[in-house]
Short mmCIF file of C-alpha atoms and ligand atoms in Angstrom, two decimals:
data_model
loop_
_atom_site.label_atom_id
_atom_site.label_comp_id
_atom_site.label_asym_id
_atom_site.label_seq_id
_atom_site.Cartn_x
_atom_site.Cartn_y
_atom_site.Cartn_z
CA UNK N 1 4.69 -4.77 -4.31
CA UNK N 2 0.96 -4.45 -3.38
CA UNK N 3 0.25 -4.05 0.18
CA UNK N 4 -3.32 -4.55 1.03
CA UNK N 5 -3.42 -3.66 4.50
CA UNK N 6 -1.98 -3.85 8.10
CA UNK N 7 -2.89 -7.38 8.63
CA UNK N 8 -1.87 -7.37 12.30
CA UNK N 9 0.10 -6.16 15.25
CA UNK N 10 2.49 -8.71 17.02
CA UNK N 11 2.59 -8.02 20.70
CA UNK N 12 5.24 -10.08 22.73
CA UNK N 13 3.63 -11.26 26.14
CA UNK N 14 5.04 -13.12 28.80
CA UNK N 15 1.75 -15.18 29.04
CA UNK N 16 -1.25 -15.32 26.71
CA UNK N 17 -3.38 -16.51 29.45
CA UNK N 18 -2.74 -13.35 31.54
CA UNK N 19 -1.59 -11.05 28.85
CA UNK N 20 -5.03 -11.21 26.95
CA UNK N 21 -6.98 -9.77 29.70
CA UNK N 22 -6.30 -6.19 28.76
CA UNK N 23 -7.16 -6.79 25.01
CA UNK N 24 -10.39 -8.74 25.76
CA UNK N 25 -11.59 -7.39 29.24
CA UNK N 26 -10.65 -3.80 28.83
CA UNK N 27 -10.86 -3.23 24.97
CA UNK N 28 -13.43 -5.91 24.40
CA UNK N 29 -11.74 -7.75 21.64
CA UNK N 30 -12.60 -11.25 21.03
CA UNK N 31 -10.36 -14.16 21.90
CA UNK N 32 -10.65 -17.11 19.48
CA UNK N 33 -8.12 -19.40 20.94
CA UNK N 34 -4.46 -20.17 20.49
CA UNK N 35 -2.39 -21.76 17.84
CA UNK N 36 1.33 -23.21 18.38
CA UNK N 37 3.70 -22.73 15.53
CA UNK N 38 6.35 -25.24 16.61
CA UNK N 39 8.92 -24.31 14.36
CA UNK N 40 8.73 -20.71 15.46
CA UNK N 41 8.72 -21.78 19.23
CA UNK N 42 5.81 -19.64 19.41
CA UNK N 43 2.11 -19.71 20.59
CA UNK N 44 -0.10 -17.27 19.09
CA UNK N 45 -3.64 -15.91 19.75
CA UNK N 46 -5.29 -13.35 16.96
CA UNK N 47 -7.79 -11.16 18.20
CA UNK N 48 -9.75 -9.44 15.25
CA UNK N 49 -10.05 -5.62 15.27
CA UNK N 50 -12.13 -4.58 12.27
CA UNK N 51 -10.12 -5.32 9.06
CA UNK N 52 -6.92 -6.11 11.16
CA UNK N 53 -5.87 -8.18 14.11
CA UNK N 54 -3.84 -7.94 17.37
CA UNK N 55 -1.49 -11.00 17.46
CA UNK N 56 -0.31 -11.94 20.97
CA UNK N 57 2.92 -13.97 21.06
CA UNK N 58 4.19 -16.27 23.90
CA UNK N 59 7.20 -18.06 23.76
CA UNK N 60 7.16 -21.80 24.03
CA UNK N 61 11.04 -22.35 24.74
CA UNK N 62 13.64 -20.27 26.40
CA UNK N 63 15.69 -19.98 23.13
CA UNK N 64 12.90 -18.95 20.97
CA UNK N 65 12.69 -15.44 19.29
CA UNK N 66 9.84 -14.25 21.46
CA UNK N 67 11.81 -15.34 24.63
CA UNK N 68 14.75 -13.49 23.39
CA UNK N 69 12.83 -10.34 22.53
CA UNK N 70 11.16 -10.35 26.11
CA UNK N 71 14.57 -10.73 27.69
CA UNK N 72 15.85 -7.91 25.82
CA UNK N 73 13.01 -5.36 25.60
CA UNK N 74 10.03 -6.78 27.79
CA UNK N 75 6.61 -6.95 26.68
CA UNK N 76 5.57 -4.65 23.82
CA UNK N 77 4.94 -4.47 19.99
CA UNK N 78 7.23 -6.89 18.31
CA UNK N 79 6.26 -6.53 14.74
CA UNK N 80 4.10 -4.91 12.33
CA UNK N 81 2.51 -7.26 9.65
CA UNK N 82 1.46 -6.11 6.22
CA UNK N 83 -0.87 -8.07 4.12
CA UNK N 84 0.54 -8.58 0.41
CA UNK N 85 -1.11 -9.75 -2.57
CA UNK N 86 1.81 -11.93 -3.62
CA UNK N 87 4.49 -12.50 -1.13
CA UNK N 88 6.99 -14.24 -3.58
CA UNK N 89 6.75 -11.23 -5.93
CA UNK N 90 7.17 -9.08 -2.93
CA UNK N 91 10.40 -10.86 -1.73
CA UNK N 92 11.79 -10.88 -5.22
CA UNK N 93 11.33 -7.14 -5.38
CA UNK N 94 12.87 -6.45 -2.15
CA UNK N 95 15.95 -8.82 -3.14
CA UNK N 96 16.35 -6.85 -6.21
CA UNK N 97 16.47 -3.69 -4.19
CA UNK N 98 19.07 -4.93 -1.89
CA UNK N 99 16.82 -4.84 1.10
CA UNK N 100 18.05 -6.91 4.03
CA UNK N 101 15.73 -9.98 4.86
CA UNK N 102 15.45 -12.21 7.61
CA UNK N 103 13.61 -14.75 5.34
CA UNK N 104 14.62 -15.01 1.77
CA UNK N 105 11.80 -17.56 1.11
CA UNK N 106 8.15 -17.39 2.67
CA UNK N 107 7.53 -19.81 5.60
CA UNK N 108 4.53 -21.17 7.46
CA UNK N 109 2.84 -18.72 9.96
CA UNK N 110 -0.20 -19.04 12.13
CA UNK N 111 -3.69 -19.56 10.42
CA UNK N 112 -2.17 -21.12 7.30
CA UNK N 113 -0.37 -17.80 6.31
CA UNK N 114 2.88 -17.47 4.09
CA UNK N 115 4.99 -15.19 6.09
CA UNK N 116 8.57 -13.48 5.60
CA UNK N 117 10.23 -10.96 7.87
CA UNK N 118 12.21 -8.15 6.72
CA UNK N 119 15.19 -7.06 8.64
CA UNK N 120 14.65 -4.24 11.29
CA UNK N 121 17.81 -2.56 9.91
CA UNK N 122 16.11 -2.12 6.76
CA UNK N 123 12.98 -0.54 8.19
CA UNK N 124 13.61 2.20 10.84
CA UNK N 125 14.27 -0.52 13.51
CA UNK N 126 10.73 -2.04 13.20
CA UNK N 127 10.61 -5.72 12.31
CA UNK N 128 8.36 -6.04 9.34
CA UNK N 129 6.39 -9.24 8.75
CA UNK N 130 4.77 -9.72 5.09
CA UNK N 131 2.04 -12.21 5.00
CA UNK N 132 -0.03 -13.65 2.12
CA UNK N 133 -3.56 -15.33 3.09
CA UNK N 134 -5.92 -16.98 0.88
ZN1 ZN D 1 2.77 -11.74 13.04
#
């Protein structure tokens, strides 16, 4: 598979409204608004950093994946996302190698991306997201 770059780092926060302050006021990153992905029960905010971004993730429901993450681990880096040239080819390659996937097929992410998660068990305990953007 062809990995193009680190697309973004996903950071779980209790609240984007207050959680963004460190990233914007202290680090000076630009806040460009939020987007809710209803099917993932998450609201996201992407803050550009050069060629990559920081993604802040806030849960929209107590049973969502980010709510569960916060409950278990508290705020922090929740996933790392790599941009791939072709996500279908990447998933096919991983499947052929017997890598444990959370998503067998790409689904919709924020910003019109197609995304899929690899299981942390296959990746040194790191939740890895693959994403393809036009
Ligand atoms: Zn992400």
